[in-house]
Short mmCIF file of C-alpha atoms and ligand atoms in Angstrom, two decimals:
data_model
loop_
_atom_site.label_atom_id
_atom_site.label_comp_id
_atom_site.label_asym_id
_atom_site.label_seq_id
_atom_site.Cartn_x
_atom_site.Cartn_y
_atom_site.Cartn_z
CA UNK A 1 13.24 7.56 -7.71
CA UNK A 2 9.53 8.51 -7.78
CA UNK A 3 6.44 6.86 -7.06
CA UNK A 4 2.30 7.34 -8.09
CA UNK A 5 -0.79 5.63 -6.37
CA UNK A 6 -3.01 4.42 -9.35
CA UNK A 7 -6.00 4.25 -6.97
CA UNK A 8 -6.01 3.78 -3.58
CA UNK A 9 -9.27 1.84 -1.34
CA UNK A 10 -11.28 -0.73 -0.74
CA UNK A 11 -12.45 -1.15 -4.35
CA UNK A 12 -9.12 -0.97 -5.43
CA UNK A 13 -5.33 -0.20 -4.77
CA UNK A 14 -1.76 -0.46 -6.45
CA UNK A 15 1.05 1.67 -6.35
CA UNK A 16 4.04 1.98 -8.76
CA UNK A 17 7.34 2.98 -7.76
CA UNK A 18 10.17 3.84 -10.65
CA UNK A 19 13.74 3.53 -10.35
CA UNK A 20 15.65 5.09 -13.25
CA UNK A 21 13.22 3.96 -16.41
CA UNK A 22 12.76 0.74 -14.36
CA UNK A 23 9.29 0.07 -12.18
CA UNK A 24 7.29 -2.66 -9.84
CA UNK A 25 4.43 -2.56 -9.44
CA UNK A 26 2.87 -3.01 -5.21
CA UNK A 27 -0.68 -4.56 -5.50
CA UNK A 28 -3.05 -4.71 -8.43
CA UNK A 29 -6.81 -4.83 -7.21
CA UNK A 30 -8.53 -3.57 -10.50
CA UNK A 31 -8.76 -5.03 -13.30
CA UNK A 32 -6.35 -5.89 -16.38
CA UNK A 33 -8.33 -3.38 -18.44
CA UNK A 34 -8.77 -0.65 -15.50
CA UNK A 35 -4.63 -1.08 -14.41
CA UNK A 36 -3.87 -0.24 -18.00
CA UNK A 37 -5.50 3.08 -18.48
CA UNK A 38 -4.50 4.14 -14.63
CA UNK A 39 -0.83 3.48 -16.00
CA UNK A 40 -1.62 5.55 -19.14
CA UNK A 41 -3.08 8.12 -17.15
CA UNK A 42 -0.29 8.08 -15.19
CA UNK A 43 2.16 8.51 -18.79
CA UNK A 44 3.61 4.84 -17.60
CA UNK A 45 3.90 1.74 -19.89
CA UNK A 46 3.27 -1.88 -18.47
CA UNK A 47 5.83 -3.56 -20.61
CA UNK A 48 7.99 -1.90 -18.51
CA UNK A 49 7.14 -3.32 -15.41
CA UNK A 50 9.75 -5.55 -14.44
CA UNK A 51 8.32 -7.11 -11.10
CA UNK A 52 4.07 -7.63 -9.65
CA UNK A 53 4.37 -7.67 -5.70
CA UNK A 54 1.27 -8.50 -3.95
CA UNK A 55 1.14 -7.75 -0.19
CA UNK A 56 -1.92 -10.17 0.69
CA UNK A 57 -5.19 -11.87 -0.95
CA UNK A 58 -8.11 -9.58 -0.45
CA UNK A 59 -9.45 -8.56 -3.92
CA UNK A 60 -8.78 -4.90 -3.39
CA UNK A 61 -5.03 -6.15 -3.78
CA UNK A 62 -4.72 -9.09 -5.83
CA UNK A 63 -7.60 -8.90 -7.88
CA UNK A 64 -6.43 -8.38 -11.31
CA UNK A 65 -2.59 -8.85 -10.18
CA UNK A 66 -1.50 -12.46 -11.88
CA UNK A 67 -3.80 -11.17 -15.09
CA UNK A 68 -1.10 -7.93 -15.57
CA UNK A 69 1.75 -10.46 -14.88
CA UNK A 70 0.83 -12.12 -17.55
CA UNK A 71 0.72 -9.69 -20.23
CA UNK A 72 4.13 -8.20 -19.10
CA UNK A 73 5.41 -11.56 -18.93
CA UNK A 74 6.70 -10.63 -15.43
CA UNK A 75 7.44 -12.53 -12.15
CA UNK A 76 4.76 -12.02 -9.50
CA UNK A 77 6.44 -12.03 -5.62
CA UNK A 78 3.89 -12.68 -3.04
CA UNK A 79 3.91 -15.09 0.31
CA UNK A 80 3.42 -18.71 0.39
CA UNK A 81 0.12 -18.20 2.10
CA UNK A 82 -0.79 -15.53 -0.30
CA UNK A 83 -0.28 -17.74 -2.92
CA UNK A 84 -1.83 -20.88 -1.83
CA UNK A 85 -5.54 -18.41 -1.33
CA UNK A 86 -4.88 -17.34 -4.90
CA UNK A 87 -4.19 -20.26 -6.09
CA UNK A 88 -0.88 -19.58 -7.46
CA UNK A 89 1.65 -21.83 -6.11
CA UNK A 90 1.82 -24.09 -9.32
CA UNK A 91 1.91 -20.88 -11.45
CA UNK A 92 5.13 -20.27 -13.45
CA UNK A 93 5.37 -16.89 -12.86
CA UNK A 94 4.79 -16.99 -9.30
CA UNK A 95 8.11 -16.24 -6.71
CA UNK A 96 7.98 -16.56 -2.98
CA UNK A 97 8.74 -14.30 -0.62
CA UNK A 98 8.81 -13.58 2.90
CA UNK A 99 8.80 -11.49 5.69
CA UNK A 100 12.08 -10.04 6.14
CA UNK A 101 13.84 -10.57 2.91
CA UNK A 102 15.00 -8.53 0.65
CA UNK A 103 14.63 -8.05 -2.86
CA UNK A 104 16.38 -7.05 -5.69
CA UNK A 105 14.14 -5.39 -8.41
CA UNK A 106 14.51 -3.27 -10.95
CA UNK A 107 17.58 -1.84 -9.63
CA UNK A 108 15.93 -1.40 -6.14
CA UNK A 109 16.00 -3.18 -3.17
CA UNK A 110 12.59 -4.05 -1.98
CA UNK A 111 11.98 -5.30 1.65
CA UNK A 112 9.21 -7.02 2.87
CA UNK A 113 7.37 -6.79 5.81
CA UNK A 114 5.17 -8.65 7.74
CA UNK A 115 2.12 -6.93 9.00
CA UNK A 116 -1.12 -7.46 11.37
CA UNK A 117 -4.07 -8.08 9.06
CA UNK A 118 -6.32 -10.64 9.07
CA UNK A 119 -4.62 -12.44 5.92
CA UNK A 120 -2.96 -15.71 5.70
CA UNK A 121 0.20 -14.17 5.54
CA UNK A 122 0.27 -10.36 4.50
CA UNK A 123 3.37 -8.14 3.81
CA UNK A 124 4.13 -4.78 2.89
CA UNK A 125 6.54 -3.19 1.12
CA UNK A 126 9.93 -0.56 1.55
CA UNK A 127 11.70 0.17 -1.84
CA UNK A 128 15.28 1.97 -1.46
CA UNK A 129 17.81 2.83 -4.04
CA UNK A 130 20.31 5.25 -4.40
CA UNK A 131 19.87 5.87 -0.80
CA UNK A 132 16.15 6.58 -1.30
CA UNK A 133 13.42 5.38 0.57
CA UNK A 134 9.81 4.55 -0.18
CA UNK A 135 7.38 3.08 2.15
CA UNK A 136 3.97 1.47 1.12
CA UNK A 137 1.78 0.70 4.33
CA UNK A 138 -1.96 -0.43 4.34
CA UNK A 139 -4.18 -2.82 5.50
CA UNK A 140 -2.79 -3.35 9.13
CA UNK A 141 -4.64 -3.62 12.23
CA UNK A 142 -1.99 -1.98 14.65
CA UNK A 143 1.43 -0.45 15.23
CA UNK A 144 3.82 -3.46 16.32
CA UNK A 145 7.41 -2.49 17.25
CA UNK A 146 8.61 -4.40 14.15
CA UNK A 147 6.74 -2.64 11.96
CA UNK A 148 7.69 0.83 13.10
CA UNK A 149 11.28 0.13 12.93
CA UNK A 150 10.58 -1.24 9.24
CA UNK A 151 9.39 2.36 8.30
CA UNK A 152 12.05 4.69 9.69
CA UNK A 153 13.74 7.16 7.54
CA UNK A 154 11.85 7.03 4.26
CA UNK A 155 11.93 9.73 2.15
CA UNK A 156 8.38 9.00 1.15
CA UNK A 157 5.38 7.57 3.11
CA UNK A 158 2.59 6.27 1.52
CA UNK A 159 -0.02 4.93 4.41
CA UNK A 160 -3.18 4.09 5.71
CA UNK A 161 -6.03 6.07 7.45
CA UNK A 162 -9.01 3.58 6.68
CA UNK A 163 -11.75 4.74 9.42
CA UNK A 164 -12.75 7.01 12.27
CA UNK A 165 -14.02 5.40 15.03
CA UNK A 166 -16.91 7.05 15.83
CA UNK A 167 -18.06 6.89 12.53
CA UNK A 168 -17.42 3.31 12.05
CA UNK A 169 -19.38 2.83 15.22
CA UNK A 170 -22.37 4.63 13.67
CA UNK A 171 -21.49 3.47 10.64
CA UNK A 172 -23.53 0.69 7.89
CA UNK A 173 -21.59 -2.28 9.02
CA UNK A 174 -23.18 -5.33 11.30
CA UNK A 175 -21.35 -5.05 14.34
CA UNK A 176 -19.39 -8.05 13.87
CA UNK A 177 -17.52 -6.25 10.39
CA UNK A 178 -16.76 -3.46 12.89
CA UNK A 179 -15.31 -5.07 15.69
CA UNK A 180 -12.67 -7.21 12.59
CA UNK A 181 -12.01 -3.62 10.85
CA UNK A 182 -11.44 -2.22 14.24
CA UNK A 183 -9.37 -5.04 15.67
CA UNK A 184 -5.61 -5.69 15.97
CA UNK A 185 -5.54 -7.59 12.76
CA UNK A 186 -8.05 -4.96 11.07
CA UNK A 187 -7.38 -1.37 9.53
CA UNK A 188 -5.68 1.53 11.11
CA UNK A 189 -8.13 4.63 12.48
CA UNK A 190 -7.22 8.01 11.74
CA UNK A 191 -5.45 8.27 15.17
CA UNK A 192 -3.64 4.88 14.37
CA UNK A 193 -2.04 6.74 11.10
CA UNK A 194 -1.08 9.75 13.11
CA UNK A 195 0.92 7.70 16.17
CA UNK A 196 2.29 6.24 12.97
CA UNK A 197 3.87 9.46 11.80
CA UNK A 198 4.64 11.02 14.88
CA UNK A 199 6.86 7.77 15.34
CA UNK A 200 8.42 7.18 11.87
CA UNK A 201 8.60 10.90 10.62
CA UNK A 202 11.88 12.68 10.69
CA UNK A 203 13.53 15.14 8.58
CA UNK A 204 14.36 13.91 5.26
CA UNK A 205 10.49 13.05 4.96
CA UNK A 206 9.78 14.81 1.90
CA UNK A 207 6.33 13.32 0.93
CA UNK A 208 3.25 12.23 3.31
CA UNK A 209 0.38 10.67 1.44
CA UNK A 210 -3.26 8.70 3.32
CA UNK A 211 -4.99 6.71 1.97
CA UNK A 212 -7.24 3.49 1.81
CA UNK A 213 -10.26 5.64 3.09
CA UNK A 214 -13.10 4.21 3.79
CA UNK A 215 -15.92 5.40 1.72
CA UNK A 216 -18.38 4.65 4.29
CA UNK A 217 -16.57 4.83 7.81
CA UNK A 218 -14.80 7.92 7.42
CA UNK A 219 -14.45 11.92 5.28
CA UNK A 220 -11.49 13.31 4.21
CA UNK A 221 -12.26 15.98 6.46
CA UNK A 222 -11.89 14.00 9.28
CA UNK A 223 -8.53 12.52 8.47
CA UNK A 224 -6.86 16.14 7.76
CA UNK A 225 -8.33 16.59 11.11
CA UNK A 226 -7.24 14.32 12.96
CA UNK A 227 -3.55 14.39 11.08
CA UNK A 228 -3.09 18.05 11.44
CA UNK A 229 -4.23 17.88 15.44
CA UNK A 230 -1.53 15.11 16.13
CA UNK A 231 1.37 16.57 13.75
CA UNK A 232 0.57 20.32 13.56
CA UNK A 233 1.85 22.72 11.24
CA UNK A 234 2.98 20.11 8.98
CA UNK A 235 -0.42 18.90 8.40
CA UNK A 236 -0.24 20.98 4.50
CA UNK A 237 1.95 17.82 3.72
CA UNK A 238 -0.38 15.54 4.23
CA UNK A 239 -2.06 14.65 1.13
CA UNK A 240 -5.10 11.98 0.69
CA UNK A 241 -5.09 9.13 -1.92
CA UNK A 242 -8.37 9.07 -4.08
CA UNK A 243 -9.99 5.62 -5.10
CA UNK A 244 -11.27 6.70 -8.56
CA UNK A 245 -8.07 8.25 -9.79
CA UNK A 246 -4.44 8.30 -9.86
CA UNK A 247 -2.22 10.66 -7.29
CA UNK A 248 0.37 13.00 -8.81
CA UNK A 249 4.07 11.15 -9.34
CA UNK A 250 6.33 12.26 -6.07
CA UNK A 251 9.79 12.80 -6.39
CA UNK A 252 12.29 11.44 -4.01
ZN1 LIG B 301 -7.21 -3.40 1.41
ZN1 LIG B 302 -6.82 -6.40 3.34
#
């Protein structure tokens, strides 16, 4: 099993995970024409896509998501409430899913999860096969119990460090866009991320990846920082997801 982050941010994110020649695709917030050459780049073919899952609305996710679907010919899973703000419920390649199912793709299971964000109704996504175990986590606003026991023993972690306070304080936005990125349904901080690892990580965690870093609220700098205070020596596993390009494949 191995997975690649085709870009990862607020102008754009998607993930693909590959099972044995097989692949789904988690979020597709570029465009058709922009997903296509990240999967070249990334040596991957779109016809082989078998599954689109969506985890919630904003653009950064959904954006060009239905128009890949359709040139795959593949079903697209999101929530009902996803769904109805895009506008796809009468679609025919459009399949429901929700929180706490479990779904069999492309010879994985895939599990859903519901998350804080400020979304009609926003899930994430835990792929496992062959006793493997990928986690995709962004766009969440804080750490709930159910969401930390969703997480637990994958192999890979793939999650989000969107801001540093104090920057975000000092930062561009009006103060009412900082007190909804800051908030329980918002993004995580830095220090969110790392209670996040300290809780989920355990030995058979073999790859550690941030991302969804704000441009303008936070550096990279100050997420190894922060990461490498709270987890210590492991901190050289900790690698950072860029926005304008695609991450190496991991192995799991
Ligand atoms: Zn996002
Ligand atoms: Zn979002």
């Amino acid at each position: 099993m191995r997975y690649i982050s085709l870009g990862s941010g607020s102008k754009g994110n998607s993930t693909l995970i590959e099972y044995r020649s097989r692949s789904v695709l988690i979020d597709c917030g570029f465009s058709r024409k922009n997903l296509i050459s990240r999967l070249q780049a990334a040596s991957a073919d779109a016809h082989c896509l078998e599954a689109i899952l969506v985890t919630h609305e904003h653009a950064d996710h959904a954006k060009g998501a239905m128009a890949v679907a359709e040139l795959v010919d593949s079903p697209l899973y999101c929530s009902v409430g996803t769904a109805i703000k895009m506008g796809w419920i009468e679609h025919r390649l459009w399949r429901p899913v929700s929180g706490g199912e479990l779904l069999d793709i492309a010879g994985m299971k895939v599990a859903a999860v519901t998350v804080p964000h400020d979304a009609k109704e926003p899930l994430q996504f835990v792929a496992e096969a062959s006793g493997r175990r990928v986690g995709v986590l962004s766009d969440l606003g804080s750490l709930t119990p159910h969401v930390i026991e969703a997480y637990q023993g994958c192999h890979g972690l793939q999650l989000e460090a969107n801001h540093d306070p104090e920057m975000l304080r000092n930062g561009p936005y009006p103060p009412s866009l900082q007190k909804r990125v800051a908030g329980p349904f918002g993004h995580l901080s830095n220090a969110q991320c790392a209670e996040l690892i300290q809780r989920i990580r355990w030995p058979g965690l073999l790859h550690l990846t941030a991302g969804h870093i704000s441009e303008k609220n936070n550096h990279p700098e100050r997420v190894i920082a922060t990461l490498s205070e709270y987890i210590g020596a492991a901190a050289e596993q900790v690698s950072l997801l860029p926005q304008d390009d695609i991450s190496g494949w991991r192995e799991i």
